Amino acid sequence: MVDTPSLKPQVFFVLGGPGSGKGTQCAKMVEKYGFAHLSAGDLLREERDSGSETAALINQCIVEGKIVPVEITCQLLKKGMEKQGWAAKRFLIDGFPRNQDNYDGWSKVIGDSVDVPFILFMDADEDTMIARIIERSKTSGRNDDNIESLKKRFATFRNETMPIVELYETMGKCRKINGLRGIEEVFADLETVFAGFI
Ligand code: ADP
Ligand code: C5P
Ligand code: MG
């Protein structure tokens, strides 16, 4: 039997705690390999700043480190993918699926219309992530880059996101990256993991 290559878009989810380096590494993949990159957090901040009817809810979730209902996030991701051109694309989707609700909503709305060959899990300890976010807070202008919100974001990450990482692990689809090293060293690991897709 001939193995026909899939014509579906490929989606690689990128998960990891706040400050683990998701955005940084995705930007490098875009620059060097032309991947399309969507950050669920960036899309939610954009939607909040547009002043739409969901803005207040989104902002409340962001400050509290809670996860926005998937109906909102999934629509933003779908629109973002359509805008980039859906067909035959390699997408990095950063910060999604963040909990079971995200996972189920995606499965329902997008599901089998894309392939998810694997996800990346950017692994870093909380002390390192805190130091990075405190540094980032000097210029990010984000209202959740403060120690109070950060503690809540870590709790959400541990309680809601890690089970999703583990779910992909059990499917043999999780590629764990040591995010503690320098940006270039981490990127070299991504290049190894993505061999065959770049
Ligand atoms: P995330 O998107 O996972 O929250 P970012 O990519 O925004 O994380 O990185 C958080 C902060 O840490 C940024 O200021 C970034 O410049 C810095 N950073 C990212 N990766 C590294 C790294 N490997 N070593 C040191 N600092 C890093
Ligand atoms: O990934 P990022 O750090 O930019 O996410 C910021 C915040 O956006 C999260 O703490 C959360 O409140 C919200 N978010 C969400 N659902 C996602 C991604 C982000 O609710 N899938
Ligand atoms: Mg980010």
Short mmCIF file of C-alpha atoms and ligand atoms in Angstrom, two decimals:
data_model
loop_
_atom_site.label_atom_id
_atom_site.label_comp_id
_atom_site.label_asym_id
_atom_site.label_seq_id
_atom_site.Cartn_x
_atom_site.Cartn_y
_atom_site.Cartn_z
CA MET A 1 0.00 0.00 0.00
CA VAL A 2 1.29 3.46 -0.87
CA ASP A 3 1.65 5.73 2.12
CA THR A 4 0.04 8.98 0.93
CA PRO A 5 1.32 11.99 2.81
CA SER A 6 -1.40 13.72 4.80
CA LEU A 7 -2.71 16.92 3.23
CA LYS A 8 -4.10 18.17 6.49
CA PRO A 9 -2.44 21.08 8.25
CA GLN A 10 -0.06 20.00 11.00
CA VAL A 11 -0.51 21.49 14.45
CA PHE A 12 2.10 21.31 17.17
CA PHE A 13 0.86 22.49 20.55
CA VAL A 14 3.44 24.12 22.82
CA LEU A 15 2.83 23.81 26.56
CA GLY A 16 4.86 24.80 29.60
CA GLY A 17 4.58 27.02 32.66
CA PRO A 18 4.57 30.81 32.48
CA GLY A 19 8.07 31.91 31.52
CA SER A 20 9.18 28.48 30.32
CA GLY A 21 10.09 30.00 26.93
CA LYS A 22 7.14 29.03 24.72
CA GLY A 23 6.85 32.36 22.92
CA THR A 24 10.60 32.78 22.56
CA GLN A 25 11.10 29.39 20.92
CA CYS A 26 8.05 29.69 18.68
CA ALA A 27 9.34 33.02 17.36
CA LYS A 28 12.60 31.33 16.42
CA MET A 29 10.76 28.53 14.58
CA VAL A 30 8.82 31.16 12.64
CA GLU A 31 11.95 33.05 11.74
CA LYS A 32 14.08 30.10 10.70
CA TYR A 33 11.55 27.60 9.35
CA GLY A 34 8.48 29.64 8.42
CA PHE A 35 6.08 27.94 10.82
CA ALA A 36 2.86 29.84 11.49
CA HIS A 37 2.59 30.72 15.17
CA LEU A 38 -0.53 31.42 17.19
CA SER A 39 -0.32 32.24 20.88
CA ALA A 40 -3.63 31.62 22.64
CA GLY A 41 -2.62 34.16 25.30
CA ASP A 42 -1.79 36.83 22.70
CA LEU A 43 -5.10 36.24 20.90
CA LEU A 44 -7.02 36.54 24.17
CA ARG A 45 -5.21 39.77 25.11
CA GLU A 46 -5.97 41.17 21.66
CA GLU A 47 -9.64 40.25 22.00
CA ARG A 48 -9.77 41.82 25.46
CA ASP A 49 -8.16 45.02 24.19
CA SER A 50 -10.64 45.24 21.32
CA GLY A 51 -13.30 45.87 23.95
CA SER A 52 -15.59 43.11 22.68
CA GLU A 53 -18.42 41.78 24.83
CA THR A 54 -16.14 39.07 26.22
CA ALA A 55 -13.38 41.54 27.18
CA ALA A 56 -14.28 41.79 30.87
CA LEU A 57 -14.51 38.01 31.30
CA ILE A 58 -11.20 37.47 29.53
CA ASN A 59 -9.46 40.10 31.63
CA GLN A 60 -10.83 38.64 34.86
CA CYS A 61 -9.51 35.19 33.91
CA ILE A 62 -6.11 36.59 32.94
CA VAL A 63 -5.61 38.46 36.21
CA GLU A 64 -6.79 35.44 38.22
CA GLY A 65 -4.67 33.02 36.19
CA LYS A 66 -7.81 31.09 35.24
CA ILE A 67 -8.57 29.50 31.89
CA VAL A 68 -11.03 31.29 29.61
CA PRO A 69 -13.95 29.11 28.37
CA VAL A 70 -12.87 27.24 25.26
CA GLU A 71 -15.71 28.56 23.09
CA ILE A 72 -13.94 31.93 23.11
CA THR A 73 -10.38 30.67 22.71
CA CYS A 74 -11.10 28.07 20.05
CA GLN A 75 -12.94 30.57 17.86
CA LEU A 76 -9.97 32.95 18.09
CA LEU A 77 -7.58 30.14 17.16
CA LYS A 78 -9.78 29.02 14.26
CA LYS A 79 -10.01 32.58 12.93
CA GLY A 80 -6.25 32.98 13.35
CA MET A 81 -5.57 29.79 11.41
CA GLU A 82 -7.95 30.82 8.63
CA LYS A 83 -6.25 34.20 8.40
CA GLN A 84 -2.84 32.54 8.00
CA GLY A 85 -4.20 30.22 5.31
CA TRP A 86 -5.43 26.90 6.54
CA ALA A 87 -4.17 24.44 3.93
CA ALA A 88 -0.88 22.57 4.02
CA LYS A 89 0.54 24.61 6.87
CA ARG A 90 2.61 23.88 9.91
CA PHE A 91 1.15 25.66 12.91
CA LEU A 92 2.68 26.13 16.33
CA ILE A 93 -0.10 26.82 18.82
CA ASP A 94 1.36 28.09 22.05
CA GLY A 95 -0.44 27.96 25.39
CA PHE A 96 -3.19 25.57 24.29
CA PRO A 97 -4.83 23.17 25.23
CA ARG A 98 -4.43 24.44 28.79
CA ASN A 99 -7.05 22.23 30.47
CA GLN A 100 -9.60 19.51 29.76
CA ASP A 101 -12.18 22.08 28.60
CA ASN A 102 -9.67 23.41 26.03
CA TYR A 103 -8.87 19.87 24.89
CA ASP A 104 -12.52 18.84 24.53
CA GLY A 105 -13.53 22.07 22.76
CA TRP A 106 -10.71 21.73 20.24
CA SER A 107 -11.57 18.07 19.62
CA LYS A 108 -15.16 19.04 18.90
CA VAL A 109 -14.54 22.05 16.66
CA ILE A 110 -11.24 21.26 14.90
CA GLY A 111 -10.48 17.66 15.82
CA ASP A 112 -9.60 15.51 12.84
CA SER A 113 -9.40 18.36 10.34
CA VAL A 114 -5.76 18.72 11.40
CA ASP A 115 -2.95 16.36 12.35
CA VAL A 116 -1.21 16.77 15.70
CA PRO A 117 2.03 14.80 15.25
CA PHE A 118 3.21 15.73 18.76
CA ILE A 119 3.23 18.47 21.38
CA LEU A 120 6.19 20.22 22.98
CA PHE A 121 6.45 20.46 26.73
CA MET A 122 8.86 23.18 27.81
CA ASP A 123 10.10 22.02 31.20
CA ALA A 124 11.47 24.51 33.75
CA ASP A 125 11.35 24.91 37.53
CA GLU A 126 9.25 27.59 39.19
CA ASP A 127 12.19 29.59 40.59
CA THR A 128 13.64 29.99 37.11
CA MET A 129 10.24 30.90 35.65
CA ILE A 130 9.57 33.45 38.41
CA ALA A 131 12.94 35.14 37.80
CA ARG A 132 12.23 35.31 34.04
CA ILE A 133 8.72 36.70 34.47
CA ILE A 134 9.85 39.33 36.98
CA GLU A 135 12.44 40.43 34.44
CA ARG A 136 9.85 40.35 31.63
CA SER A 137 7.43 42.40 33.74
CA LYS A 138 9.71 45.43 33.41
CA THR A 139 8.75 45.77 29.76
CA SER A 140 5.78 43.46 29.02
CA GLY A 141 3.03 45.76 30.24
CA ARG A 142 1.07 42.60 31.17
CA ASN A 143 -1.29 42.87 34.12
CA ASP A 144 -0.59 39.24 35.06
CA ASP A 145 3.22 39.53 35.16
CA ASN A 146 3.25 40.10 38.91
CA ILE A 147 3.90 37.73 41.77
CA GLU A 148 0.27 37.54 42.90
CA SER A 149 -1.12 36.53 39.48
CA LEU A 150 1.92 34.39 38.84
CA LYS A 151 1.26 32.18 41.88
CA LYS A 152 -2.27 31.57 40.58
CA ARG A 153 -0.96 30.85 37.08
CA PHE A 154 1.44 28.25 38.49
CA ALA A 155 -1.38 26.59 40.42
CA THR A 156 -3.51 26.43 37.27
CA PHE A 157 -0.55 25.05 35.34
CA ARG A 158 0.07 22.30 37.91
CA ASN A 159 -3.57 21.36 38.45
CA GLU A 160 -5.07 21.77 34.98
CA THR A 161 -2.34 21.86 32.33
CA MET A 162 -0.02 19.12 33.57
CA PRO A 163 -2.79 16.49 33.25
CA ILE A 164 -3.06 17.46 29.55
CA VAL A 165 0.71 17.12 29.11
CA GLU A 166 0.43 13.69 30.75
CA LEU A 167 -2.44 12.77 28.44
CA TYR A 168 -0.21 13.41 25.40
CA GLU A 169 2.58 11.50 27.14
CA THR A 170 0.38 8.42 27.41
CA MET A 171 -0.37 8.74 23.67
CA GLY A 172 3.40 8.81 23.01
CA LYS A 173 2.97 12.32 21.59
CA CYS A 174 4.79 14.49 24.13
CA ARG A 175 8.30 15.80 23.39
CA LYS A 176 9.81 17.16 26.59
CA ILE A 177 12.36 19.94 26.21
CA ASN A 178 14.71 21.05 28.98
CA GLY A 179 13.91 24.76 29.03
CA LEU A 180 16.54 25.69 31.62
CA ARG A 181 19.41 26.23 29.26
CA GLY A 182 20.25 29.19 27.05
CA ILE A 183 17.83 30.18 24.29
CA GLU A 184 20.10 28.82 21.52
CA GLU A 185 20.70 25.50 23.28
CA VAL A 186 16.98 25.03 23.79
CA PHE A 187 16.38 25.86 20.13
CA ALA A 188 18.93 23.25 19.04
CA ASP A 189 16.80 20.66 20.87
CA LEU A 190 13.69 21.86 19.06
CA GLU A 191 15.48 21.44 15.75
CA THR A 192 16.26 17.84 16.68
CA VAL A 193 12.70 17.14 17.75
CA PHE A 194 11.29 18.71 14.57
CA ALA A 195 13.65 16.84 12.25
CA GLY A 196 11.40 15.45 9.52
CA PHE A 197 9.08 18.45 9.72
CA ILE A 198 11.58 21.21 8.85
P1 ADP B 1 6.34 31.96 27.88
O1 ADP B 1 5.80 32.33 26.53
O2 ADP B 1 6.52 30.49 28.06
O3 ADP B 1 5.60 32.57 29.02
P2 ADP B 1 8.59 33.64 27.09
O4 ADP B 1 9.09 33.04 25.83
O5 ADP B 1 7.82 34.91 27.01
O6 ADP B 1 7.82 32.55 27.97
O7 ADP B 1 9.87 33.88 28.03
C1 ADP B 1 9.73 34.52 29.29
C2 ADP B 1 10.94 35.44 29.51
O8 ADP B 1 12.11 34.66 29.67
C3 ADP B 1 11.20 36.39 28.36
O9 ADP B 1 11.61 37.63 28.88
C4 ADP B 1 12.33 35.70 27.58
O10 ADP B 1 13.17 36.64 26.95
C5 ADP B 1 13.07 34.94 28.64
N1 ADP B 1 13.59 33.64 28.18
C6 ADP B 1 12.97 32.77 27.35
N2 ADP B 1 13.71 31.66 27.17
C7 ADP B 1 14.82 31.82 27.94
C8 ADP B 1 15.99 31.01 28.18
N3 ADP B 1 16.14 29.81 27.61
N4 ADP B 1 16.91 31.49 29.02
C9 ADP B 1 16.77 32.69 29.61
N5 ADP B 1 15.72 33.52 29.42
C10 ADP B 1 14.74 33.10 28.59
O1 C5P B 2 0.17 31.85 27.57
P1 C5P B 2 0.03 33.15 28.26
O2 C5P B 2 0.96 33.28 29.45
O3 C5P B 2 0.15 34.32 27.35
O4 C5P B 2 -1.45 33.18 28.85
C1 C5P B 2 -1.88 34.25 29.65
C2 C5P B 2 -3.24 33.97 30.22
O5 C5P B 2 -4.21 33.87 29.18
C3 C5P B 2 -3.38 32.69 31.02
O6 C5P B 2 -2.88 32.77 32.34
C4 C5P B 2 -4.91 32.51 31.00
O7 C5P B 2 -5.57 33.36 31.91
C5 C5P B 2 -5.23 32.97 29.57
N1 C5P B 2 -5.26 31.81 28.65
C6 C5P B 2 -6.41 31.01 28.66
N2 C5P B 2 -6.49 29.92 27.85
C7 C5P B 2 -5.46 29.59 27.06
C8 C5P B 2 -4.29 30.39 27.03
C9 C5P B 2 -4.22 31.49 27.86
O8 C5P B 2 -7.35 31.28 29.41
N3 C5P B 2 -5.55 28.50 26.30
MG MG B 3 4.01 33.47 26.03
#
